[in-house]
């Protein structure tokens, strides 16, 4: 019995050393609690299965971003945000759908709007990391790109830290299972089962964090805002001479005048019924005021004619 207790004590001491080793391995990184991505891994399981399809995998070396040899094993998350304008909304949206399908991506979310007859869409696209650069370049040619921003996040330190902690927790789980198989007292069994339950929860959490990292690393995120416009916006280069500046100012004034006249005509077309009603009301009010104004002198003359003339004797 004493030999059994000594064996249990030695195994518990070994587990304590493993726990200290895990804490020391995670002290160099930021820790998975603060650096782990917020999304779950279940949402990306189906799209990640497309990684082995032959439709686009053959072109990954030619179309993917250039890889720095020093970052060959780095875990990098690529994200981009772009705004597009188009005068042919249906054609641009259909071309974007074909491009997403061609590179093996998918829409994570898509919301469409319609304000004043002009449509727009806010889309979040997930594309394979190997196709990220090619997708952004080709998407910018499907419509007039007005803005684009990119972000690169290197999560290698946090990723490998989670891997080390997961390996430590799995080793700890195996040792706890061995201890539980050899335990005889109820007190030891209860303590070991509690430690097993906590270790299994840690393994599940760390495994989910790794899957989330893998999903964000293997599939880049591109947010696209597609807007239908009447006229594409463009940046004018500053003129070099006074004559060019003056000519540009006259041209800009003419364009603004034409745009203002078009907007006025469109506003009149949308509200012509209200304009007619208010015009009729104003005409009636003006007619009534004119009639009253013209009627006052006539009444005064008639009143004077009705008054009898006063003689000097009557005044006395």
PDB file of C-alpha atoms in Angstrom:
ATOM      1  CA  UNK A   1       0.000   0.000   0.000  1.00  0.00           C
ATOM      2  CA  UNK A   2       2.869   2.354   0.843  1.00  0.00           C
ATOM      3  CA  UNK A   3       4.506   1.527  -2.468  1.00  0.00           C
ATOM      4  CA  UNK A   4       1.252   2.445  -4.275  1.00  0.00           C
ATOM      5  CA  UNK A   5       1.074   5.801  -2.497  1.00  0.00           C
ATOM      6  CA  UNK A   6       4.703   6.554  -3.332  1.00  0.00           C
ATOM      7  CA  UNK A   7       3.997   5.751  -6.970  1.00  0.00           C
ATOM      8  CA  UNK A   8       0.979   8.088  -6.997  1.00  0.00           C
ATOM      9  CA  UNK A   9       3.030  10.837  -5.355  1.00  0.00           C
ATOM     10  CA  UNK A  10       5.754  10.495  -7.992  1.00  0.00           C
ATOM     11  CA  UNK A  11       3.205  10.673 -10.820  1.00  0.00           C
ATOM     12  CA  UNK A  12       1.547  13.744  -9.302  1.00  0.00           C
ATOM     13  CA  UNK A  13       4.956  15.409  -9.024  1.00  0.00           C
ATOM     14  CA  UNK A  14       5.604  14.633 -12.680  1.00  0.00           C
ATOM     15  CA  UNK A  15       2.267  16.223 -13.611  1.00  0.00           C
ATOM     16  CA  UNK A  16       3.192  19.301 -11.591  1.00  0.00           C
ATOM     17  CA  UNK A  17       6.462  19.609 -13.511  1.00  0.00           C
ATOM     18  CA  UNK A  18       4.550  19.291 -16.814  1.00  0.00           C
ATOM     19  CA  UNK A  19       2.224  22.101 -15.769  1.00  0.00           C
ATOM     20  CA  UNK A  20       5.166  24.348 -14.903  1.00  0.00           C
ATOM     21  CA  UNK A  21       6.777  23.532 -18.259  1.00  0.00           C
ATOM     22  CA  UNK A  22       3.566  24.531 -20.087  1.00  0.00           C
ATOM     23  CA  UNK A  23       3.426  27.842 -18.239  1.00  0.00           C
ATOM     24  CA  UNK A  24       7.071  28.535 -19.114  1.00  0.00           C
ATOM     25  CA  UNK A  25       6.457  27.751 -22.807  1.00  0.00           C
ATOM     26  CA  UNK A  26       3.518  30.139 -22.991  1.00  0.00           C
ATOM     27  CA  UNK A  27       5.253  33.018 -21.204  1.00  0.00           C
ATOM     28  CA  UNK A  28       7.110  34.013 -24.400  1.00  0.00           C
ATOM     29  CA  UNK A  29       3.903  34.559 -26.357  1.00  0.00           C
ATOM     30  CA  UNK A  30       0.815  36.570 -25.801  1.00  0.00           C
ATOM     31  CA  UNK A  31      -1.281  33.565 -24.795  1.00  0.00           C
ATOM     32  CA  UNK A  32      -4.259  32.059 -26.563  1.00  0.00           C
ATOM     33  CA  UNK A  33      -6.769  33.720 -24.273  1.00  0.00           C
ATOM     34  CA  UNK A  34      -6.005  37.173 -25.668  1.00  0.00           C
ATOM     35  CA  UNK A  35      -4.609  36.384 -29.095  1.00  0.00           C
ATOM     36  CA  UNK A  36      -6.909  33.600 -30.241  1.00  0.00           C
ATOM     37  CA  UNK A  37      -9.398  34.592 -32.967  1.00  0.00           C
ATOM     38  CA  UNK A  38     -12.956  35.100 -31.842  1.00  0.00           C
ATOM     39  CA  UNK A  39     -14.648  33.027 -34.557  1.00  0.00           C
ATOM     40  CA  UNK A  40     -15.290  29.304 -34.180  1.00  0.00           C
ATOM     41  CA  UNK A  41     -13.837  26.689 -36.463  1.00  0.00           C
ATOM     42  CA  UNK A  42     -17.112  25.015 -37.365  1.00  0.00           C
ATOM     43  CA  UNK A  43     -18.048  27.801 -39.774  1.00  0.00           C
ATOM     44  CA  UNK A  44     -15.033  27.128 -41.975  1.00  0.00           C
ATOM     45  CA  UNK A  45     -14.960  23.329 -42.119  1.00  0.00           C
ATOM     46  CA  UNK A  46     -16.936  23.059 -45.355  1.00  0.00           C
ATOM     47  CA  UNK A  47     -15.084  25.753 -47.352  1.00  0.00           C
ATOM     48  CA  UNK A  48     -11.693  24.476 -46.195  1.00  0.00           C
ATOM     49  CA  UNK A  49     -12.461  21.118 -47.817  1.00  0.00           C
ATOM     50  CA  UNK A  50     -12.252  22.881 -51.187  1.00  0.00           C
ATOM     51  CA  UNK A  51      -8.518  23.360 -50.719  1.00  0.00           C
ATOM     52  CA  UNK A  52      -7.683  20.227 -52.661  1.00  0.00           C
ATOM     53  CA  UNK A  53      -9.866  20.868 -55.705  1.00  0.00           C
ATOM     54  CA  UNK A  54      -8.114  21.027 -59.056  1.00  0.00           C
ATOM     55  CA  UNK A  55      -9.952  24.072 -60.445  1.00  0.00           C
ATOM     56  CA  UNK A  56      -7.489  26.567 -59.011  1.00  0.00           C
ATOM     57  CA  UNK A  57      -4.759  24.708 -57.103  1.00  0.00           C
ATOM     58  CA  UNK A  58      -2.546  24.428 -60.187  1.00  0.00           C
ATOM     59  CA  UNK A  59      -2.149  28.216 -60.463  1.00  0.00           C
ATOM     60  CA  UNK A  60      -1.271  28.905 -56.826  1.00  0.00           C
ATOM     61  CA  UNK A  61       2.442  29.395 -57.419  1.00  0.00           C
ATOM     62  CA  UNK A  62       1.904  31.905 -60.226  1.00  0.00           C
ATOM     63  CA  UNK A  63      -0.988  33.893 -58.731  1.00  0.00           C
ATOM     64  CA  UNK A  64      -0.265  33.800 -55.001  1.00  0.00           C
ATOM     65  CA  UNK A  65       1.639  36.462 -53.061  1.00  0.00           C
ATOM     66  CA  UNK A  66       5.424  36.340 -53.162  1.00  0.00           C
ATOM     67  CA  UNK A  67       6.754  34.290 -50.259  1.00  0.00           C
ATOM     68  CA  UNK A  68       9.782  35.493 -48.347  1.00  0.00           C
ATOM     69  CA  UNK A  69      12.055  32.518 -47.520  1.00  0.00           C
ATOM     70  CA  UNK A  70      12.387  33.863 -43.976  1.00  0.00           C
ATOM     71  CA  UNK A  71       8.594  33.659 -43.619  1.00  0.00           C
ATOM     72  CA  UNK A  72       8.168  30.226 -45.188  1.00  0.00           C
ATOM     73  CA  UNK A  73       6.805  28.746 -41.951  1.00  0.00           C
ATOM     74  CA  UNK A  74       5.091  31.938 -40.792  1.00  0.00           C
ATOM     75  CA  UNK A  75       1.383  31.961 -40.011  1.00  0.00           C
ATOM     76  CA  UNK A  76       0.057  35.123 -41.704  1.00  0.00           C
ATOM     77  CA  UNK A  77      -3.527  36.392 -41.951  1.00  0.00           C
ATOM     78  CA  UNK A  78      -4.275  38.572 -45.008  1.00  0.00           C
ATOM     79  CA  UNK A  79      -7.232  40.971 -45.048  1.00  0.00           C
ATOM     80  CA  UNK A  80      -8.283  43.660 -47.545  1.00  0.00           C
ATOM     81  CA  UNK A  81     -10.999  46.300 -47.843  1.00  0.00           C
ATOM     82  CA  UNK A  82     -11.954  47.874 -51.188  1.00  0.00           C
ATOM     83  CA  UNK A  83     -14.640  50.164 -52.607  1.00  0.00           C
ATOM     84  CA  UNK A  84     -15.856  49.809 -56.201  1.00  0.00           C
ATOM     85  CA  UNK A  85     -18.075  51.995 -58.404  1.00  0.00           C
ATOM     86  CA  UNK A  86     -19.941  50.920 -61.526  1.00  0.00           C
ATOM     87  CA  UNK A  87     -22.565  52.205 -63.941  1.00  0.00           C
ATOM     88  CA  UNK A  88     -23.538  48.614 -64.868  1.00  0.00           C
ATOM     89  CA  UNK A  89     -24.341  47.083 -61.506  1.00  0.00           C
ATOM     90  CA  UNK A  90     -25.777  43.761 -62.725  1.00  0.00           C
ATOM     91  CA  UNK A  91     -22.787  42.986 -64.950  1.00  0.00           C
ATOM     92  CA  UNK A  92     -20.262  43.895 -62.234  1.00  0.00           C
ATOM     93  CA  UNK A  93     -22.041  41.811 -59.590  1.00  0.00           C
ATOM     94  CA  UNK A  94     -22.265  38.797 -61.911  1.00  0.00           C
ATOM     95  CA  UNK A  95     -18.572  39.087 -62.831  1.00  0.00           C
ATOM     96  CA  UNK A  96     -17.655  39.255 -59.146  1.00  0.00           C
ATOM     97  CA  UNK A  97     -19.703  36.104 -58.459  1.00  0.00           C
ATOM     98  CA  UNK A  98     -17.847  34.271 -61.231  1.00  0.00           C
ATOM     99  CA  UNK A  99     -14.481  35.423 -59.900  1.00  0.00           C
ATOM    100  CA  UNK A 100     -15.268  34.220 -56.365  1.00  0.00           C
ATOM    101  CA  UNK A 101     -16.299  30.822 -57.692  1.00  0.00           C
ATOM    102  CA  UNK A 102     -13.269  30.605 -59.983  1.00  0.00           C
ATOM    103  CA  UNK A 103     -10.701  31.130 -57.218  1.00  0.00           C
ATOM    104  CA  UNK A 104     -12.458  28.663 -54.909  1.00  0.00           C
ATOM    105  CA  UNK A 105     -13.802  31.241 -52.458  1.00  0.00           C
ATOM    106  CA  UNK A 106     -17.188  31.878 -50.935  1.00  0.00           C
ATOM    107  CA  UNK A 107     -19.332  34.701 -49.547  1.00  0.00           C
ATOM    108  CA  UNK A 108     -19.258  34.859 -45.776  1.00  0.00           C
ATOM    109  CA  UNK A 109     -21.898  37.602 -45.811  1.00  0.00           C
ATOM    110  CA  UNK A 110     -23.603  39.838 -48.378  1.00  0.00           C
ATOM    111  CA  UNK A 111     -26.056  42.700 -47.857  1.00  0.00           C
ATOM    112  CA  UNK A 112     -27.702  44.689 -50.680  1.00  0.00           C
ATOM    113  CA  UNK A 113     -29.299  48.141 -50.551  1.00  0.00           C
ATOM    114  CA  UNK A 114     -31.427  50.254 -52.881  1.00  0.00           C
ATOM    115  CA  UNK A 115     -31.611  54.007 -52.219  1.00  0.00           C
ATOM    116  CA  UNK A 116     -33.165  56.358 -54.767  1.00  0.00           C
ATOM    117  CA  UNK A 117     -32.930  53.815 -57.566  1.00  0.00           C
ATOM    118  CA  UNK A 118     -29.185  53.233 -57.107  1.00  0.00           C
ATOM    119  CA  UNK A 119     -28.120  49.848 -55.754  1.00  0.00           C
ATOM    120  CA  UNK A 120     -25.167  48.880 -53.592  1.00  0.00           C
ATOM    121  CA  UNK A 121     -23.843  45.777 -51.846  1.00  0.00           C
ATOM    122  CA  UNK A 122     -21.578  45.175 -48.871  1.00  0.00           C
ATOM    123  CA  UNK A 123     -19.843  41.789 -49.176  1.00  0.00           C
ATOM    124  CA  UNK A 124     -17.363  39.784 -47.117  1.00  0.00           C
ATOM    125  CA  UNK A 125     -15.515  37.290 -49.325  1.00  0.00           C
ATOM    126  CA  UNK A 126     -13.270  34.447 -48.140  1.00  0.00           C
ATOM    127  CA  UNK A 127     -10.678  33.365 -50.699  1.00  0.00           C
ATOM    128  CA  UNK A 128      -7.757  30.906 -50.433  1.00  0.00           C
ATOM    129  CA  UNK A 129      -4.607  32.637 -49.259  1.00  0.00           C
ATOM    130  CA  UNK A 130      -2.784  31.468 -52.397  1.00  0.00           C
ATOM    131  CA  UNK A 131      -5.329  33.335 -54.536  1.00  0.00           C
ATOM    132  CA  UNK A 132      -5.521  36.460 -52.353  1.00  0.00           C
ATOM    133  CA  UNK A 133      -3.267  38.742 -54.437  1.00  0.00           C
ATOM    134  CA  UNK A 134      -4.723  37.595 -57.763  1.00  0.00           C
ATOM    135  CA  UNK A 135      -8.286  38.010 -56.486  1.00  0.00           C
ATOM    136  CA  UNK A 136      -7.707  41.569 -55.257  1.00  0.00           C
ATOM    137  CA  UNK A 137      -6.046  42.551 -58.531  1.00  0.00           C
ATOM    138  CA  UNK A 138      -8.784  41.076 -60.708  1.00  0.00           C
ATOM    139  CA  UNK A 139     -11.628  42.378 -58.537  1.00  0.00           C
ATOM    140  CA  UNK A 140     -10.266  45.893 -59.002  1.00  0.00           C
ATOM    141  CA  UNK A 141     -10.640  45.539 -62.788  1.00  0.00           C
ATOM    142  CA  UNK A 142     -14.316  44.500 -62.667  1.00  0.00           C
ATOM    143  CA  UNK A 143     -15.370  48.034 -61.658  1.00  0.00           C
ATOM    144  CA  UNK A 144     -13.859  51.433 -60.939  1.00  0.00           C
ATOM    145  CA  UNK A 145     -11.845  51.018 -57.731  1.00  0.00           C
ATOM    146  CA  UNK A 146     -11.862  54.164 -55.597  1.00  0.00           C
ATOM    147  CA  UNK A 147     -10.196  52.870 -52.417  1.00  0.00           C
ATOM    148  CA  UNK A 148      -8.319  49.816 -51.164  1.00  0.00           C
ATOM    149  CA  UNK A 149      -6.539  49.022 -47.906  1.00  0.00           C
ATOM    150  CA  UNK A 150      -4.677  45.856 -46.949  1.00  0.00           C
ATOM    151  CA  UNK A 151      -3.567  44.416 -43.630  1.00  0.00           C
ATOM    152  CA  UNK A 152      -1.105  41.610 -42.878  1.00  0.00           C
ATOM    153  CA  UNK A 153      -1.010  40.037 -39.411  1.00  0.00           C
ATOM    154  CA  UNK A 154       1.714  37.589 -38.432  1.00  0.00           C
ATOM    155  CA  UNK A 155       0.264  35.267 -35.769  1.00  0.00           C
ATOM    156  CA  UNK A 156       3.107  32.743 -35.794  1.00  0.00           C
ATOM    157  CA  UNK A 157       4.095  33.318 -32.168  1.00  0.00           C
ATOM    158  CA  UNK A 158       0.567  32.943 -30.841  1.00  0.00           C
ATOM    159  CA  UNK A 159      -0.131  29.973 -33.124  1.00  0.00           C
ATOM    160  CA  UNK A 160       2.918  27.941 -32.072  1.00  0.00           C
ATOM    161  CA  UNK A 161       2.312  28.855 -28.441  1.00  0.00           C
ATOM    162  CA  UNK A 162      -1.160  27.318 -28.673  1.00  0.00           C
ATOM    163  CA  UNK A 163       0.339  24.233 -30.328  1.00  0.00           C
ATOM    164  CA  UNK A 164       2.822  23.754 -27.452  1.00  0.00           C
ATOM    165  CA  UNK A 165       0.122  24.194 -24.824  1.00  0.00           C
ATOM    166  CA  UNK A 166      -2.123  21.723 -26.638  1.00  0.00           C
ATOM    167  CA  UNK A 167       0.653  19.112 -26.786  1.00  0.00           C
ATOM    168  CA  UNK A 168       1.331  19.582 -23.071  1.00  0.00           C
ATOM    169  CA  UNK A 169      -2.333  19.203 -22.182  1.00  0.00           C
ATOM    170  CA  UNK A 170      -2.603  15.998 -24.222  1.00  0.00           C
ATOM    171  CA  UNK A 171       0.432  14.526 -22.436  1.00  0.00           C
ATOM    172  CA  UNK A 172      -1.112  15.533 -19.142  1.00  0.00           C
ATOM    173  CA  UNK A 173      -4.355  13.822 -20.120  1.00  0.00           C
ATOM    174  CA  UNK A 174      -2.556  10.553 -20.819  1.00  0.00           C
ATOM    175  CA  UNK A 175      -0.776  10.629 -17.456  1.00  0.00           C
ATOM    176  CA  UNK A 176      -3.996  11.410 -15.615  1.00  0.00           C
ATOM    177  CA  UNK A 177      -5.708   8.485 -17.310  1.00  0.00           C
ATOM    178  CA  UNK A 178      -2.866   6.194 -16.182  1.00  0.00           C
ATOM    179  CA  UNK A 179      -3.201   7.477 -12.622  1.00  0.00           C
ATOM    180  CA  UNK A 180      -6.944   6.973 -12.681  1.00  0.00           C
ATOM    181  CA  UNK A 181      -6.505   3.382 -13.799  1.00  0.00           C
ATOM    182  CA  UNK A 182      -4.184   2.728 -10.818  1.00  0.00           C
ATOM    183  CA  UNK A 183      -6.102   4.721  -8.187  1.00  0.00           C
ATOM    184  CA  UNK A 184      -7.780   2.747  -5.402  1.00  0.00           C
ATOM    185  CA  UNK A 185      -9.198   5.246  -2.908  1.00  0.00           C
ATOM    186  CA  UNK A 186     -12.356   7.187  -3.679  1.00  0.00           C
ATOM    187  CA  UNK A 187     -10.668  10.450  -2.759  1.00  0.00           C
ATOM    188  CA  UNK A 188      -7.948   9.932  -5.375  1.00  0.00           C
ATOM    189  CA  UNK A 189     -10.495   8.895  -7.998  1.00  0.00           C
ATOM    190  CA  UNK A 190     -12.590  12.041  -7.448  1.00  0.00           C
ATOM    191  CA  UNK A 191      -9.527  14.316  -7.606  1.00  0.00           C
ATOM    192  CA  UNK A 192      -8.232  12.642 -10.766  1.00  0.00           C
ATOM    193  CA  UNK A 193     -11.613  12.796 -12.505  1.00  0.00           C
ATOM    194  CA  UNK A 194     -11.857  16.510 -11.740  1.00  0.00           C
ATOM    195  CA  UNK A 195      -8.377  17.069 -13.181  1.00  0.00           C
ATOM    196  CA  UNK A 196      -9.296  15.000 -16.238  1.00  0.00           C
ATOM    197  CA  UNK A 197     -12.426  17.073 -16.860  1.00  0.00           C
ATOM    198  CA  UNK A 198     -10.501  20.348 -16.627  1.00  0.00           C
ATOM    199  CA  UNK A 199      -7.760  19.038 -18.939  1.00  0.00           C
ATOM    200  CA  UNK A 200     -10.292  17.888 -21.535  1.00  0.00           C
ATOM    201  CA  UNK A 201     -11.880  21.347 -21.513  1.00  0.00           C
ATOM    202  CA  UNK A 202      -8.481  22.954 -22.076  1.00  0.00           C
ATOM    203  CA  UNK A 203      -7.769  20.568 -24.953  1.00  0.00           C
ATOM    204  CA  UNK A 204     -11.124  21.362 -26.554  1.00  0.00           C
ATOM    205  CA  UNK A 205     -10.570  25.104 -26.231  1.00  0.00           C
ATOM    206  CA  UNK A 206      -7.014  24.999 -27.603  1.00  0.00           C
ATOM    207  CA  UNK A 207      -8.072  22.735 -30.483  1.00  0.00           C
ATOM    208  CA  UNK A 208     -10.829  25.190 -31.420  1.00  0.00           C
ATOM    209  CA  UNK A 209      -8.338  28.067 -31.317  1.00  0.00           C
ATOM    210  CA  UNK A 210      -5.997  26.255 -33.699  1.00  0.00           C
ATOM    211  CA  UNK A 211      -8.844  25.490 -36.088  1.00  0.00           C
ATOM    212  CA  UNK A 212      -9.895  29.136 -36.074  1.00  0.00           C
ATOM    213  CA  UNK A 213      -6.342  30.228 -36.783  1.00  0.00           C
ATOM    214  CA  UNK A 214      -6.069  27.675 -39.600  1.00  0.00           C
ATOM    215  CA  UNK A 215      -9.313  28.949 -41.141  1.00  0.00           C
ATOM    216  CA  UNK A 216      -8.186  32.598 -41.038  1.00  0.00           C
ATOM    217  CA  UNK A 217      -4.717  31.742 -42.352  1.00  0.00           C
ATOM    218  CA  UNK A 218      -5.780  29.438 -45.190  1.00  0.00           C
ATOM    219  CA  UNK A 219      -8.698  31.654 -46.303  1.00  0.00           C
ATOM    220  CA  UNK A 220      -8.059  35.399 -46.514  1.00  0.00           C
ATOM    221  CA  UNK A 221     -10.859  37.916 -45.884  1.00  0.00           C
ATOM    222  CA  UNK A 222     -11.737  40.594 -48.466  1.00  0.00           C
ATOM    223  CA  UNK A 223     -14.483  43.131 -47.751  1.00  0.00           C
ATOM    224  CA  UNK A 224     -15.971  44.709 -50.894  1.00  0.00           C
ATOM    225  CA  UNK A 225     -18.389  47.643 -51.152  1.00  0.00           C
ATOM    226  CA  UNK A 226     -19.922  47.773 -54.652  1.00  0.00           C
ATOM    227  CA  UNK A 227     -21.929  50.906 -55.493  1.00  0.00           C
ATOM    228  CA  UNK A 228     -23.985  51.817 -58.557  1.00  0.00           C
ATOM    229  CA  UNK A 229     -23.424  55.431 -59.642  1.00  0.00           C
ATOM    230  CA  UNK A 230     -24.569  57.727 -62.430  1.00  0.00           C
ATOM    231  CA  UNK A 231     -21.053  59.013 -63.076  1.00  0.00           C
ATOM    232  CA  UNK A 232     -17.738  57.514 -62.004  1.00  0.00           C
ATOM    233  CA  UNK A 233     -15.636  59.616 -59.667  1.00  0.00           C
ATOM    234  CA  UNK A 234     -12.123  60.522 -60.761  1.00  0.00           C
ATOM    235  CA  UNK A 235      -9.281  62.574 -59.407  1.00  0.00           C
ATOM    236  CA  UNK A 236      -8.189  65.509 -61.530  1.00  0.00           C
ATOM    237  CA  UNK A 237      -4.481  66.244 -61.848  1.00  0.00           C
ATOM    238  CA  UNK A 238      -3.589  69.795 -60.772  1.00  0.00           C
ATOM    239  CA  UNK A 239      -2.946  72.034 -63.827  1.00  0.00           C
ATOM    240  CA  UNK A 240       0.505  73.484 -64.222  1.00  0.00           C
ATOM    241  CA  UNK A 241      -0.313  76.939 -65.670  1.00  0.00           C
ATOM    242  CA  UNK A 242      -2.818  79.711 -64.939  1.00  0.00           C
ATOM    243  CA  UNK A 243      -4.552  79.136 -68.282  1.00  0.00           C
ATOM    244  CA  UNK A 244      -4.997  75.447 -67.502  1.00  0.00           C
ATOM    245  CA  UNK A 245      -6.327  76.277 -64.048  1.00  0.00           C
ATOM    246  CA  UNK A 246      -8.770  78.816 -65.523  1.00  0.00           C
ATOM    247  CA  UNK A 247      -9.920  76.375 -68.207  1.00  0.00           C
ATOM    248  CA  UNK A 248     -10.365  73.633 -65.640  1.00  0.00           C
ATOM    249  CA  UNK A 249     -12.422  75.975 -63.452  1.00  0.00           C
ATOM    250  CA  UNK A 250     -14.719  76.910 -66.368  1.00  0.00           C
ATOM    251  CA  UNK A 251     -15.093  73.245 -67.306  1.00  0.00           C
ATOM    252  CA  UNK A 252     -15.883  72.291 -63.710  1.00  0.00           C
ATOM    253  CA  UNK A 253     -18.433  75.128 -63.482  1.00  0.00           C
ATOM    254  CA  UNK A 254     -20.085  73.972 -66.705  1.00  0.00           C
ATOM    255  CA  UNK A 255     -20.268  70.388 -65.481  1.00  0.00           C
ATOM    256  CA  UNK A 256     -21.738  71.489 -62.164  1.00  0.00           C
ATOM    257  CA  UNK A 257     -24.269  73.683 -63.968  1.00  0.00           C
ATOM    258  CA  UNK A 258     -25.330  70.785 -66.189  1.00  0.00           C
ATOM    259  CA  UNK A 259     -25.517  68.447 -63.197  1.00  0.00           C
ATOM    260  CA  UNK A 260     -27.586  71.022 -61.284  1.00  0.00           C
ATOM    261  CA  UNK A 261     -30.010  71.453 -64.204  1.00  0.00           C
ATOM    262  CA  UNK A 262     -30.362  67.680 -64.525  1.00  0.00           C
ATOM    263  CA  UNK A 263     -31.005  67.333 -60.803  1.00  0.00           C
ATOM    264  CA  UNK A 264     -33.623  70.120 -61.004  1.00  0.00           C
ATOM    265  CA  UNK A 265     -35.419  68.424 -63.898  1.00  0.00           C
ATOM    266  CA  UNK A 266     -35.339  65.072 -62.110  1.00  0.00           C
ATOM    267  CA  UNK A 267     -36.730  66.692 -58.943  1.00  0.00           C
ATOM    268  CA  UNK A 268     -39.500  68.349 -60.956  1.00  0.00           C
ATOM    269  CA  UNK A 269     -40.342  65.029 -62.648  1.00  0.00           C
ATOM    270  CA  UNK A 270     -40.630  63.338 -59.279  1.00  0.00           C
ATOM    271  CA  UNK A 271     -42.803  66.100 -57.732  1.00  0.00           C
ATOM    272  CA  UNK A 272     -44.747  67.543 -60.685  1.00  0.00           C
ATOM    273  CA  UNK A 273     -48.132  66.795 -59.087  1.00  0.00           C
ATOM    274  CA  UNK A 274     -47.229  68.699 -55.932  1.00  0.00           C
ATOM    275  CA  UNK A 275     -45.883  71.569 -58.052  1.00  0.00           C
ATOM    276  CA  UNK A 276     -49.166  71.841 -59.985  1.00  0.00           C
ATOM    277  CA  UNK A 277     -51.248  71.786 -56.802  1.00  0.00           C
ATOM    278  CA  UNK A 278     -49.197  74.518 -55.138  1.00  0.00           C
ATOM    279  CA  UNK A 279     -49.207  76.590 -58.323  1.00  0.00           C
ATOM    280  CA  UNK A 280     -53.028  76.456 -58.444  1.00  0.00           C
ATOM    281  CA  UNK A 281     -53.292  77.426 -54.758  1.00  0.00           C
ATOM    282  CA  UNK A 282     -50.914  80.364 -55.199  1.00  0.00           C
ATOM    283  CA  UNK A 283     -52.826  81.541 -58.318  1.00  0.00           C
ATOM    284  CA  UNK A 284     -56.139  81.474 -56.413  1.00  0.00           C
ATOM    285  CA  UNK A 285     -54.669  83.449 -53.514  1.00  0.00           C
ATOM    286  CA  UNK A 286     -53.216  86.088 -55.870  1.00  0.00           C
ATOM    287  CA  UNK A 287     -56.533  86.420 -57.705  1.00  0.00           C
ATOM    288  CA  UNK A 288     -58.453  86.916 -54.449  1.00  0.00           C
ATOM    289  CA  UNK A 289     -55.986  89.524 -53.232  1.00  0.00           C
ATOM    290  CA  UNK A 290     -56.184  91.408 -56.521  1.00  0.00           C
ATOM    291  CA  UNK A 291     -59.985  91.397 -56.459  1.00  0.00           C
ATOM    292  CA  UNK A 292     -60.042  92.761 -52.944  1.00  0.00           C
ATOM    293  CA  UNK A 293     -57.505  95.431 -53.833  1.00  0.00           C
ATOM    294  CA  UNK A 294     -59.490  96.544 -56.895  1.00  0.00           C
ATOM    295  CA  UNK A 295     -62.827  96.480 -55.008  1.00  0.00           C
ATOM    296  CA  UNK A 296     -61.830  98.942 -52.272  1.00  0.00           C
ATOM    297  CA  UNK A 297     -61.676 102.139 -54.505  1.00  0.00           C
ATOM    298  CA  UNK A 298     -65.048 101.289 -56.082  1.00  0.00           C
ATOM    299  CA  UNK A 299     -66.696 101.018 -52.677  1.00  0.00           C
ATOM    300  CA  UNK A 300     -65.202 104.324 -51.601  1.00  0.00           C
ATOM    301  CA  UNK A 301     -66.539 106.104 -54.710  1.00  0.00           C
ATOM    302  CA  UNK A 302     -69.994 104.656 -54.221  1.00  0.00           C
ATOM    303  CA  UNK A 303     -70.010 105.744 -50.600  1.00  0.00           C
ATOM    304  CA  UNK A 304     -69.114 109.310 -51.553  1.00  0.00           C
ATOM    305  CA  UNK A 305     -71.877 109.421 -54.178  1.00  0.00           C
ATOM    306  CA  UNK A 306     -74.485 108.332 -51.628  1.00  0.00           C
ATOM    307  CA  UNK A 307     -73.575 111.078 -49.106  1.00  0.00           C
ATOM    308  CA  UNK A 308     -75.770 114.308 -49.601  1.00  0.00           C
ATOM    309  CA  UNK A 309     -74.021 117.540 -50.366  1.00  0.00           C
ATOM    310  CA  UNK A 310     -74.036 119.918 -47.398  1.00  0.00           C
ATOM    311  CA  UNK A 311     -74.974 123.585 -48.046  1.00  0.00           C
ATOM    312  CA  UNK A 312     -73.895 126.579 -46.054  1.00  0.00           C
ATOM    313  CA  UNK A 313     -77.322 127.046 -44.481  1.00  0.00           C
ATOM    314  CA  UNK A 314     -77.501 123.441 -43.378  1.00  0.00           C
ATOM    315  CA  UNK A 315     -74.121 123.705 -41.819  1.00  0.00           C
ATOM    316  CA  UNK A 316     -75.374 126.609 -39.771  1.00  0.00           C
TER     317      UNK A 316
END
